[in-house]
CSV table of C-alpha atoms in Angstrom, one decimal:
chain,number,residue,atom,x,y,z
A,1285,MET,CA,99.4,104.3,100.5
A,1286,SER,CA,96.5,103.3,102.7
A,1287,SER,CA,93.6,105.7,102.9
A,1288,GLU,CA,92.7,107.7,106.0
A,1289,PRO,CA,92.2,105.4,109.1
A,1290,ARG,CA,88.6,104.8,109.7
A,1291,THR,CA,87.3,104.5,113.2
A,1292,PHE,CA,89.4,101.9,115.1
A,1293,ARG,CA,87.5,98.7,115.8
A,1294,VAL,CA,88.2,96.7,119.0
A,1295,LEU,CA,86.9,93.4,120.2
A,1296,ILE,CA,86.4,93.0,123.9
A,1297,GLY,CA,85.8,89.5,125.1
A,1298,LYS,CA,86.2,87.1,128.0
A,1299,PRO,CA,87.6,83.7,127.2
A,1300,GLY,CA,87.2,80.9,129.7
A,1301,LEU,CA,84.9,80.3,132.6
A,1302,ASP,CA,85.0,83.3,134.9
A,1303,GLY,CA,81.9,85.5,134.7
A,1304,HIS,CA,83.3,88.7,136.2
A,1305,ASP,CA,82.6,91.1,133.4
A,1306,ARG,CA,82.7,94.4,135.3
A,1307,GLY,CA,86.3,95.2,134.0
A,1308,ALA,CA,85.5,94.1,130.4
A,1309,LYS,CA,82.4,96.3,130.3
A,1310,TYR,CA,84.3,99.2,131.8
A,1311,VAL,CA,87.0,99.0,129.2
A,1312,ALA,CA,84.4,98.6,126.5
A,1313,HIS,CA,82.7,101.7,127.8
A,1314,ILE,CA,85.8,103.9,128.0
A,1315,LEU,CA,86.9,102.9,124.5
A,1316,ARG,CA,83.5,103.8,123.1
A,1317,GLU,CA,83.7,107.2,124.8
A,1318,ALA,CA,87.2,107.6,123.3
A,1319,GLY,CA,85.7,107.1,119.8
A,1320,PHE,CA,86.4,103.4,119.2
A,1321,GLU,CA,83.9,101.0,117.7
A,1322,VAL,CA,83.7,98.2,120.3
A,1323,ILE,CA,82.4,94.7,119.5
A,1324,TYR,CA,81.5,93.1,122.8
A,1325,THR,CA,81.3,89.3,122.8
A,1326,GLY,CA,80.4,88.7,126.4
A,1327,ILE,CA,81.5,86.2,129.0
A,1328,ARG,CA,82.5,82.5,128.8
A,1329,LYS,CA,83.5,82.4,125.2
A,1330,SER,CA,86.0,80.0,123.6
A,1331,PRO,CA,89.2,81.2,122.0
A,1332,GLU,CA,87.7,79.9,118.7
A,1333,GLN,CA,84.6,82.0,119.0
A,1334,ILE,CA,86.6,85.1,119.9
A,1335,VAL,CA,89.1,84.7,117.0
A,1336,GLN,CA,86.4,83.9,114.5
A,1337,THR,CA,84.5,87.0,115.5
A,1338,ALA,CA,87.6,89.2,115.3
A,1339,VAL,CA,88.2,87.8,111.8
A,1340,GLN,CA,84.7,88.5,110.6
A,1341,GLU,CA,84.6,91.9,112.1
A,1342,ASP,CA,88.1,92.7,110.9
A,1343,VAL,CA,89.0,94.4,114.1
A,1344,HIS,CA,92.2,96.3,114.7
A,1345,ALA,CA,92.7,95.0,118.2
A,1346,ILE,CA,91.5,92.3,120.6
A,1347,GLY,CA,91.2,92.9,124.3
A,1348,LEU,CA,90.9,89.8,126.5
A,1349,SER,CA,89.7,90.1,130.1
A,1350,LEU,CA,90.7,87.3,132.4
A,1351,LEU,CA,90.3,86.9,136.1
A,1352,SER,CA,90.3,83.1,136.2
A,1353,GLY,CA,94.0,82.3,136.4
A,1354,ALA,CA,93.8,80.4,133.2
A,1355,HIS,CA,95.3,83.2,131.2
A,1356,ASN,CA,98.5,81.4,130.0
A,1357,ALA,CA,96.6,78.6,128.3
A,1358,LEU,CA,93.8,80.7,126.9
A,1359,VAL,CA,95.9,83.5,125.6
A,1360,LYS,CA,98.3,81.0,123.9
A,1361,ARG,CA,95.3,79.4,122.2
A,1362,VAL,CA,94.1,82.8,120.9
A,1363,ILE,CA,97.5,83.6,119.6
A,1364,ASP,CA,97.8,80.2,117.8
A,1365,LEU,CA,94.3,80.7,116.2
A,1366,LEU,CA,95.2,84.2,115.1
A,1367,LYS,CA,98.2,82.7,113.3
A,1368,ALA,CA,96.2,80.0,111.7
A,1369,ASN,CA,93.8,82.6,110.4
A,1370,ASP,CA,96.5,84.8,109.0
A,1371,ALA,CA,95.5,87.4,111.5
A,1372,SER,CA,98.6,87.9,113.7
A,1373,ASP,CA,98.7,91.6,112.7
A,1374,ILE,CA,95.7,92.2,115.0
A,1375,LEU,CA,96.8,93.9,118.1
A,1376,LEU,CA,96.3,91.8,121.3
A,1377,PHE,CA,96.0,93.2,124.8
A,1378,VAL,CA,95.1,91.5,128.0
A,1379,GLY,CA,93.5,92.9,131.2
A,1380,GLY,CA,92.9,91.3,134.6
A,1381,THR,CA,94.7,89.7,137.4
A,1382,ILE,CA,98.0,88.6,135.8
A,1383,PRO,CA,100.9,87.9,138.2
A,1384,PRO,CA,104.2,89.6,137.3
A,1385,PRO,CA,106.0,86.4,136.1
A,1386,ASP,CA,103.1,85.6,133.8
A,1387,ILE,CA,103.2,89.2,132.4
A,1388,GLU,CA,106.7,88.4,131.0
A,1389,HIS,CA,105.6,85.1,129.7
A,1390,LEU,CA,102.6,86.5,127.9
A,1391,THR,CA,104.6,89.4,126.4
A,1392,GLY,CA,107.0,86.8,125.1
A,1393,LEU,CA,104.2,84.9,123.4
A,1394,GLY,CA,103.2,88.1,121.6
A,1395,VAL,CA,100.8,90.0,123.7
A,1396,ASP,CA,101.2,93.7,123.0
A,1397,ALA,CA,100.0,95.2,126.3
A,1398,ILE,CA,98.8,94.0,129.7
A,1399,PHE,CA,96.7,96.1,132.0
A,1400,THR,CA,96.6,94.9,135.6
A,1401,PRO,CA,94.0,96.2,138.2
A,1402,GLY,CA,94.3,99.9,138.9
A,1403,THR,CA,95.4,101.0,135.4
A,1404,SER,CA,93.7,104.3,134.6
A,1405,ALA,CA,91.3,104.7,131.7
A,1406,VAL,CA,93.6,107.4,130.3
A,1407,GLU,CA,96.6,105.1,130.4
A,1408,ILE,CA,94.7,102.2,128.7
A,1409,ILE,CA,93.4,104.5,125.9
A,1410,LYS,CA,96.8,106.1,125.4
A,1411,THR,CA,98.6,102.8,125.2
A,1412,ILE,CA,96.2,101.3,122.7
A,1413,ARG,CA,96.1,104.4,120.5
A,1414,ASN,CA,99.9,104.5,120.4
A,1415,LEU,CA,100.2,100.8,119.6
A,1416,LEU,CA,97.7,101.0,116.8
A,1417,ALA,CA,99.4,104.1,115.4
A,1418,ASP,CA,102.7,102.3,115.4
A,1419,ARG,CA,101.2,99.3,113.6
A,1420,GLN,CA,99.6,101.5,111.0
A,1421,ARG,CA,102.9,103.1,110.2
A,1422,THR,CA,104.7,99.8,109.8
A,1423,ALA,CA,101.9,98.2,107.8
B,796,MET,CA,95.3,98.6,94.8
B,797,THR,CA,92.9,96.8,92.6
B,798,ASP,CA,95.3,93.8,92.6
B,799,SER,CA,94.8,93.1,96.2
B,800,ILE,CA,91.0,93.3,95.8
B,801,HIS,CA,91.5,90.5,93.3
B,802,GLN,CA,93.6,88.5,95.7
B,803,LEU,CA,91.0,88.9,98.4
B,804,VAL,CA,88.2,87.9,96.0
B,805,GLU,CA,90.3,84.8,94.9
B,806,ALA,CA,91.0,83.8,98.5
B,807,ILE,CA,87.2,83.9,99.1
B,808,THR,CA,86.1,82.0,96.0
B,809,ALA,CA,88.9,79.4,96.3
B,810,ARG,CA,87.6,78.6,99.8
B,811,THR,CA,91.1,78.8,101.3
B,812,ALA,CA,91.6,78.4,105.1
B,813,THR,CA,91.8,82.1,105.4
B,814,ARG,CA,88.6,82.7,103.5
B,815,GLN,CA,86.8,84.5,106.3
B,816,ARG,CA,89.8,86.7,107.0
B,817,ALA,CA,89.8,87.7,103.3
B,818,ALA,CA,86.0,88.4,103.5
B,819,GLY,CA,86.4,90.5,106.6
B,820,ARG,CA,89.2,92.5,105.1
B,821,LEU,CA,87.4,93.1,101.8
B,822,MET,CA,84.4,94.5,103.7
B,823,SER,CA,86.6,97.0,105.5
B,824,ARG,CA,88.3,98.0,102.2
B,825,LEU,CA,84.9,98.7,100.7
B,826,GLN,CA,83.8,100.7,103.8
B,827,ASP,CA,87.0,102.7,103.5
B,828,ASP,CA,86.6,103.3,99.8
B,829,PRO,CA,83.2,102.8,98.3
B,830,ALA,CA,84.7,103.7,94.9
B,831,LEU,CA,86.0,100.1,94.8
B,832,LEU,CA,82.4,98.7,94.8
B,833,PRO,CA,81.9,98.7,91.0
B,834,ALA,CA,85.1,96.7,90.5
B,835,LEU,CA,83.8,94.1,92.9
B,836,LEU,CA,80.3,94.0,91.5
B,837,GLY,CA,81.8,93.5,88.1
B,838,GLU,CA,83.3,90.2,89.4
B,839,LEU,CA,80.1,89.1,90.9
B,840,HIS,CA,77.9,88.9,87.8
B,841,ASP,CA,77.9,85.1,87.6
B,842,ARG,CA,77.3,84.7,91.3
B,843,PRO,CA,73.7,84.2,92.5
B,844,GLU,CA,72.1,87.0,94.4
B,845,PRO,CA,70.7,86.3,97.8
B,846,ASP,CA,67.1,85.0,97.7
B,847,LEU,CA,66.1,87.1,100.6
B,848,ILE,CA,67.4,90.3,102.2
B,849,LEU,CA,65.3,90.8,105.3
B,850,GLY,CA,65.4,94.0,107.3
B,851,ILE,CA,64.7,93.5,111.0
B,852,THR,CA,63.9,96.5,113.1
B,853,GLY,CA,62.2,97.4,116.4
B,854,ALA,CA,62.9,99.2,119.7
B,855,PRO,CA,66.0,98.4,121.8
B,856,GLY,CA,65.3,95.3,123.9
B,857,SER,CA,62.5,93.9,121.7
B,858,GLY,CA,64.7,90.9,121.0
B,859,LYS,CA,65.9,91.5,117.5
B,860,SER,CA,69.3,89.8,117.9
B,861,THR,CA,67.9,86.9,119.8
B,862,LEU,CA,65.3,86.5,117.1
B,863,THR,CA,67.9,86.6,114.4
B,864,ASP,CA,69.9,84.0,116.3
B,865,ALA,CA,66.8,81.7,116.4
B,866,MET,CA,66.1,82.2,112.7
B,867,ILE,CA,69.7,81.3,111.9
B,868,THR,CA,69.4,78.1,114.0
B,869,GLU,CA,66.1,77.2,112.2
B,870,ILE,CA,67.4,77.8,108.7
B,871,ARG,CA,70.7,76.1,109.3
B,872,SER,CA,69.1,73.0,110.8
B,873,ARG,CA,66.6,72.7,107.9
B,874,ASP,CA,69.3,73.0,105.2
B,875,PRO,CA,73.0,73.0,106.3
B,876,ARG,CA,74.0,74.1,102.8
B,877,ILE,CA,72.4,77.5,103.1
B,878,ALA,CA,74.9,80.2,104.1
B,879,ILE,CA,73.6,83.2,106.0
B,880,GLY,CA,74.9,86.7,106.3
B,881,VAL,CA,74.0,89.1,109.1
B,882,MET,CA,74.6,92.8,109.3
B,883,ALA,CA,74.0,94.3,112.7
B,884,VAL,CA,73.7,98.0,112.8
B,885,ASP,CA,74.0,99.9,116.1
B,886,PRO,CA,73.9,103.7,116.7
B,887,ALA,CA,77.2,105.6,117.0
B,888,SER,CA,77.7,107.8,120.0
B,889,THR,CA,76.8,111.4,119.0
B,890,ASN,CA,79.5,112.7,121.4
B,891,SER,CA,82.5,110.5,120.6
B,892,GLY,CA,81.6,108.9,117.3
B,893,GLY,CA,82.5,105.6,118.9
B,894,ALA,CA,80.0,102.7,119.2
B,895,PHE,CA,79.1,99.8,121.4
B,896,LEU,CA,78.3,97.0,119.0
B,897,GLY,CA,76.7,94.3,121.1
B,898,ASP,CA,74.2,92.6,118.8
B,899,ARG,CA,76.3,89.6,118.0
B,900,LEU,CA,76.6,88.8,121.6
B,901,ARG,CA,73.2,87.1,121.2
B,902,MET,CA,74.5,85.1,118.2
B,903,MET,CA,77.7,83.7,119.6
B,904,ARG,CA,76.6,80.1,119.3
B,905,HIS,CA,77.0,80.6,115.5
B,906,ALA,CA,80.4,82.2,115.8
B,907,THR,CA,82.3,79.1,114.7
B,908,ASP,CA,79.8,78.1,112.0
B,909,GLU,CA,81.7,78.8,108.8
B,910,ASN,CA,78.4,79.2,106.9
B,911,VAL,CA,77.3,82.1,109.0
B,912,PHE,CA,79.0,85.5,108.6
B,913,ILE,CA,78.1,88.3,111.0
B,914,ARG,CA,79.3,91.8,110.6
B,915,SER,CA,78.6,94.7,113.0
B,916,LEU,CA,78.4,98.3,111.8
B,917,SER,CA,77.9,101.6,113.4
B,918,THR,CA,75.8,104.4,111.9
B,919,ARG,CA,78.8,106.6,111.5
B,920,GLY,CA,82.2,106.5,109.8
B,921,HIS,CA,81.1,105.4,106.4
B,922,LEU,CA,82.3,107.4,103.4
B,923,GLY,CA,79.4,108.1,101.2
B,924,GLY,CA,76.8,107.1,103.8
B,925,LEU,CA,75.7,104.0,105.6
B,926,THR,CA,73.8,102.6,102.7
B,927,LEU,CA,76.9,102.4,100.6
B,928,GLY,CA,78.7,100.6,103.4
B,929,VAL,CA,75.8,98.2,103.6
B,930,GLN,CA,75.9,97.6,99.8
B,931,GLY,CA,79.6,96.8,100.1
B,932,ILE,CA,79.1,94.3,102.8
B,933,LEU,CA,76.2,92.8,100.9
B,934,ALA,CA,78.4,92.3,97.8
B,935,VAL,CA,81.0,90.4,99.9
B,936,MET,CA,78.2,88.3,101.5
B,937,ARG,CA,77.0,87.4,98.0
B,938,LEU,CA,80.6,86.4,97.1
B,939,LEU,CA,80.5,84.2,100.2
B,940,GLY,CA,77.4,82.5,98.8
B,941,CYS,CA,75.0,83.8,101.4
B,942,ARG,CA,71.4,82.9,100.3
B,943,VAL,CA,69.8,84.8,103.1
B,944,VAL,CA,70.9,88.1,104.5
B,945,PHE,CA,69.5,89.7,107.7
B,946,ILE,CA,70.0,93.4,108.3
B,947,GLU,CA,69.3,94.4,111.9
B,948,THR,CA,68.7,98.0,112.9
B,949,VAL,CA,67.3,99.9,115.9
B,950,GLY,CA,64.3,102.3,115.6
B,951,ILE,CA,63.0,104.2,112.6
B,952,GLY,CA,65.4,107.1,111.9
B,953,GLN,CA,66.5,108.0,108.4
B,954,ASN,CA,69.2,105.4,108.6
B,955,GLU,CA,66.7,102.6,109.1
B,956,LEU,CA,64.4,103.9,106.4
B,957,ASP,CA,67.4,103.9,104.0
B,958,ILE,CA,68.3,100.4,105.0
B,959,ALA,CA,64.7,99.3,104.6
B,960,ARG,CA,65.1,100.2,101.0
B,961,VAL,CA,68.0,97.8,100.6
B,962,ALA,CA,66.0,95.0,102.1
B,963,ASP,CA,63.3,93.1,100.2
B,964,LEU,CA,61.1,92.8,103.3
B,965,THR,CA,61.0,94.6,106.6
B,966,ALA,CA,60.1,92.7,109.8
B,967,ILE,CA,59.0,94.8,112.8
B,968,VAL,CA,59.7,93.2,116.1
B,969,LEU,CA,57.5,94.1,119.1
B,970,SER,CA,57.5,92.7,122.6
B,971,PRO,CA,55.4,93.0,125.7
B,972,GLY,CA,56.3,95.7,128.3
B,973,GLN,CA,57.1,98.4,125.7
B,974,GLY,CA,54.0,100.5,126.0
B,975,ASP,CA,50.4,100.2,125.0
B,976,GLY,CA,48.7,100.4,121.7
B,977,VAL,CA,49.1,104.2,121.5
B,978,GLN,CA,52.9,103.7,121.4
B,979,LEU,CA,52.4,101.4,118.5
B,980,MET,CA,50.4,104.1,116.7
B,981,LYS,CA,52.9,106.9,117.3
B,982,SER,CA,56.1,104.9,116.8
B,983,GLY,CA,56.1,105.2,113.0
B,984,LEU,CA,57.2,101.5,112.8
B,985,MET,CA,53.8,100.6,111.6
B,986,GLU,CA,54.3,102.3,108.2
B,987,ILE,CA,57.3,100.3,107.1
B,988,GLY,CA,56.6,96.7,108.1
B,989,ASP,CA,55.7,93.8,105.8
B,990,ILE,CA,55.9,91.2,108.7
B,991,TYR,CA,55.1,91.9,112.3
B,992,ILE,CA,56.6,89.7,114.9
B,993,VAL,CA,55.4,89.7,118.5
B,994,ASN,CA,58.4,88.3,120.3
B,995,LYS,CA,58.6,87.1,123.9
B,996,SER,CA,55.3,85.2,123.6
B,997,ASP,CA,56.3,83.3,126.7
B,998,ARG,CA,55.8,86.5,128.7
B,999,ASP,CA,52.7,88.1,130.2
B,1000,GLY,CA,51.2,90.7,128.0
B,1001,ALA,CA,52.3,89.2,124.7
B,1002,ASP,CA,48.6,88.4,123.9
B,1003,ILE,CA,47.7,92.0,124.5
B,1004,VAL,CA,50.4,93.3,122.2
B,1005,HIS,CA,49.3,90.8,119.6
B,1006,ARG,CA,45.7,91.9,119.9
B,1007,ASP,CA,46.6,95.6,119.7
B,1008,LEU,CA,48.8,95.0,116.7
B,1009,LEU,CA,46.0,93.1,114.9
B,1010,SER,CA,43.5,95.8,115.5
B,1011,PHE,CA,45.9,98.5,114.5
B,1012,LEU,CA,46.7,96.7,111.2
B,1013,ARG,CA,43.0,96.1,110.6
B,1014,MET,CA,42.2,99.7,111.3
B,1015,LYS,CA,44.9,100.7,108.8
B,1016,GLU,CA,43.5,98.3,106.2
B,1017,VAL,CA,40.0,99.4,106.7
B,1018,HIS,CA,41.1,103.0,106.3
B,1019,GLU,CA,42.9,102.2,103.2
B,1020,LEU,CA,40.0,100.3,101.6
B,1021,ASP,CA,37.3,102.8,102.5
B,1022,ALA,CA,35.9,103.1,105.9
B,1023,ALA,CA,32.4,103.5,104.5
B,1024,HIS,CA,32.2,100.1,103.0
B,1025,SER,CA,33.8,98.1,105.8
B,1026,SER,CA,32.9,97.6,109.4
B,1027,PHE,CA,35.5,97.7,112.1
B,1028,SER,CA,36.1,94.4,113.7
B,1029,PHE,CA,38.6,93.7,116.4
B,1030,ASP,CA,38.4,89.9,116.4
B,1031,PRO,CA,42.0,88.9,116.8
B,1032,HIS,CA,41.3,85.5,115.1
B,1033,GLU,CA,40.3,87.2,111.8
B,1034,PRO,CA,43.2,87.3,109.4
B,1035,VAL,CA,44.8,90.6,108.4
B,1036,GLY,CA,44.9,91.8,104.8
B,1037,PRO,CA,46.9,90.3,102.0
B,1038,GLY,CA,50.6,91.2,102.0
B,1039,LEU,CA,50.7,91.6,105.8
B,1040,HIS,CA,51.9,88.9,108.1
B,1041,VAL,CA,51.8,88.6,111.9
B,1042,GLN,CA,53.6,86.0,113.8
B,1043,LYS,CA,53.8,85.4,117.5
B,1044,VAL,CA,57.1,83.9,118.6
B,1045,SER,CA,59.4,83.3,121.5
B,1046,ALA,CA,63.0,83.6,120.2
B,1047,LYS,CA,64.2,82.3,123.6
B,1048,SER,CA,62.2,79.0,123.5
B,1049,HIS,CA,62.1,78.7,119.7
B,1050,GLU,CA,58.3,78.6,119.8
B,1051,GLY,CA,56.8,80.0,116.6
B,1052,ILE,CA,60.1,80.2,114.8
B,1053,PRO,CA,59.6,77.3,112.4
B,1054,GLU,CA,56.2,78.9,111.4
B,1055,LEU,CA,58.0,82.2,110.9
B,1056,ILE,CA,60.6,80.7,108.7
B,1057,ARG,CA,57.9,78.9,106.7
B,1058,ILE,CA,56.1,82.2,106.1
B,1059,LEU,CA,59.4,83.9,105.0
B,1060,ASP,CA,60.0,80.9,102.7
B,1061,GLU,CA,56.6,81.2,101.1
B,1062,ILE,CA,56.9,85.0,100.6
B,1063,THR,CA,60.4,84.5,99.2
B,1064,GLN,CA,59.3,81.7,96.8
B,1065,ALA,CA,56.5,83.9,95.5
B,1066,ASN,CA,58.5,87.1,95.1
B,1067,HIS,CA,62.3,86.6,94.7
B,1068,GLU,CA,62.3,87.2,91.0
B,1069,ARG,CA,60.4,90.5,91.4
B,1070,TRP,CA,62.7,91.5,94.2
B,1071,LYS,CA,65.7,91.2,92.0
B,1072,THR,CA,64.2,93.8,89.6
B,1073,ARG,CA,63.3,96.0,92.6
B,1074,ARG,CA,66.8,95.9,94.0
B,1075,ALA,CA,68.1,97.7,90.9
B,1076,GLU,CA,65.3,100.3,91.3
B,1077,GLY,CA,66.4,100.8,94.8
B,1078,LEU,CA,69.8,101.9,93.7
B,1079,GLU,CA,68.1,104.9,92.0
B,1080,HIS,CA,67.2,106.2,95.4
B,1081,GLU,CA,70.8,105.9,96.4
B,1082,ILE,CA,72.0,107.9,93.4
B,1083,ARG,CA,69.4,110.5,94.2
B,1084,THR,CA,70.7,110.7,97.8
B,1085,LEU,CA,74.3,111.1,96.6
B,1086,ILE,CA,73.3,113.9,94.3
B,1087,LEU,CA,71.5,115.7,97.0
B,1088,GLU,CA,74.4,115.3,99.5
B,1089,GLU,CA,76.9,116.6,96.9
B,1090,MET,CA,74.7,119.6,96.1
B,1091,LYS,CA,74.2,120.4,99.8
B,1092,ARG,CA,78.0,120.3,100.2
B,1093,ARG,CA,78.5,122.5,97.1
B,1094,CYS,CA,75.8,124.9,98.3
B,1095,SER,CA,77.7,125.4,101.6
B,1096,VAL,CA,81.0,125.9,99.8
B,1097,THR,CA,79.5,128.4,97.3
B,1098,LEU,CA,77.8,130.4,100.0
B,1099,GLU,CA,81.0,130.6,102.0
B,1100,GLN,CA,82.9,131.8,99.0
B,1101,ALA,CA,80.2,134.3,98.1
B,1102,ASP,CA,80.4,135.8,101.6
B,1103,GLU,CA,83.8,137.2,100.9
B,1104,ILE,CA,82.8,139.3,98.0
B,1105,GLU,CA,79.2,140.2,98.4
B,1106,SER,CA,76.7,138.2,100.3
B,1107,PRO,CA,73.6,137.1,98.5
B,1108,GLY,CA,71.5,138.1,101.5
B,1109,ARG,CA,72.8,141.7,101.4
B,1110,ARG,CA,72.1,141.9,97.7
B,1111,VAL,CA,68.5,140.9,98.3
B,1112,LEU,CA,68.1,143.4,101.1
B,1113,GLN,CA,69.5,146.2,99.0
B,1114,GLY,CA,66.9,145.4,96.3
B,1115,GLU,CA,69.4,144.3,93.7
B,1116,CYS,CA,67.7,141.0,93.1
B,1117,THR,CA,65.0,138.7,94.5
B,1118,VAL,CA,65.6,135.7,96.7
B,1119,GLN,CA,64.8,133.5,93.7
B,1120,GLU,CA,67.3,135.3,91.5
B,1121,ALA,CA,70.0,135.1,94.1
B,1122,ALA,CA,69.3,131.3,94.4
B,1123,GLN,CA,69.5,130.9,90.6
B,1124,ASP,CA,72.9,132.7,90.5
B,1125,LEU,CA,74.2,130.4,93.2
B,1126,ILE,CA,73.0,127.2,91.5
B,1127,ARG,CA,74.8,128.3,88.4
B,1128,ASN,CA,78.0,128.5,90.4
B,1129,MET,CA,77.4,125.2,92.2
B,1130,ILE,CA,77.2,123.3,89.0
B,1131,HIS,CA,80.7,124.3,88.2
B,1132,ALA,CA,82.1,123.7,91.7
B,1133,ASP,CA,84.8,121.0,92.2
B,1134,PRO,CA,83.3,117.5,92.7
B,1135,LEU,CA,84.0,115.7,96.0
B,1136,THR,CA,87.3,113.8,95.9
B,1137,THR,CA,87.2,110.2,97.0
B,1138,PRO,CA,90.0,108.4,98.8
B,1139,ARG,CA,90.7,106.6,95.5
B,1140,ASP,CA,91.4,109.9,93.8
B,1141,ARG,CA,93.8,110.9,96.5
B,1142,ALA,CA,95.6,107.5,96.3
B,1143,GLU,CA,96.1,107.9,92.6
B,1144,ASP,CA,97.5,111.4,92.9
């Protein structure tokens, strides 16, 4: 029914107060090289700003980079706001220093993929592509 | 399919909580399938058009996004009822087709303002070309009630020139540290501007850029009038000719921004009726572009097919016909070739 998929659009952003954006920029770069349109929102953004941007840009996926330790609260807020905006169908992935117990917690909240330090570029792109393809099939 | 366009339009006009979501989705739908645009425009007839569609262009790093951000702040603080739309166009990677869309990074303070709608676009991946994508987004911004629309582009390639035709006015952004007056002359930017903005006036060298710019514009003006009857004068305090505007600003410190908005306001007041007529004329250019693109495609197809039987080139070499005659034959075939199918045609199959 739906016409051919256009280029996938992904938002890469950093919620919260840590300013370490090397990882976020790296992921933004590899996604661009893989043919994605990447909307980069920069460091120290509120969940409200990130979700509103995702909604206006109508992205297929949101990638949040967190190295602050505040991931449980911030990711939950993003998920709640997506719901309130009728945007829960947007894929959500998280990258950064997430301890194993929290990985399970975040996945339970509805995060689709979590990439911890050391994940290869190939792995990240493959995972996101597969998840987006699954989502398109079920849509 | 048309039903859900209706639903999206209703969600936007009824000002529901998910209005922005509906607007974002509708923009994507139009980008995926430009054939839906007429249906949307049909619903828009009683909605006011924007008063001003401003194109903003200039070299990377000249501060276009920061300037747009400052202009949004100024307009919104003057009149909170005015909704603003921004289209930020960035180049697609020629290798991967992907893009890094980072313009709105400079405008994040407006991210939660429900009267500011920002949409990023790359120069690739638009069925029917970038201008059609821009027209679709513009239509949705009109539906959102945007009175002012900014369209931000980099450089002066064909894409930018096409977008400049969509805009009522084109602002060229310059800043210090991007080369001397010779760069100005060869950049090609000087031919398409209505307003020239020297940004980063807080930095060293801004006065030199300003002076170079004024003398360049005056030189152009003198040349246009008739060099024999005018004398060259490079006094930077002398005003430039009618229809051209130069404003020095610092988007970062907001210096000069209120004056810039006042200039834009005056130009808009004086011209917006005329612009509405011109916007319709601008579409003729788009129709022409579509025809040429379609004929180019048909030409390739016809030539490929001709190859299998007897190539036109060989016929010319064997003295069977002239180049002109071969071309005329091919044009006759092209007219009857299959038209390009749109995604909508495919969906209806």
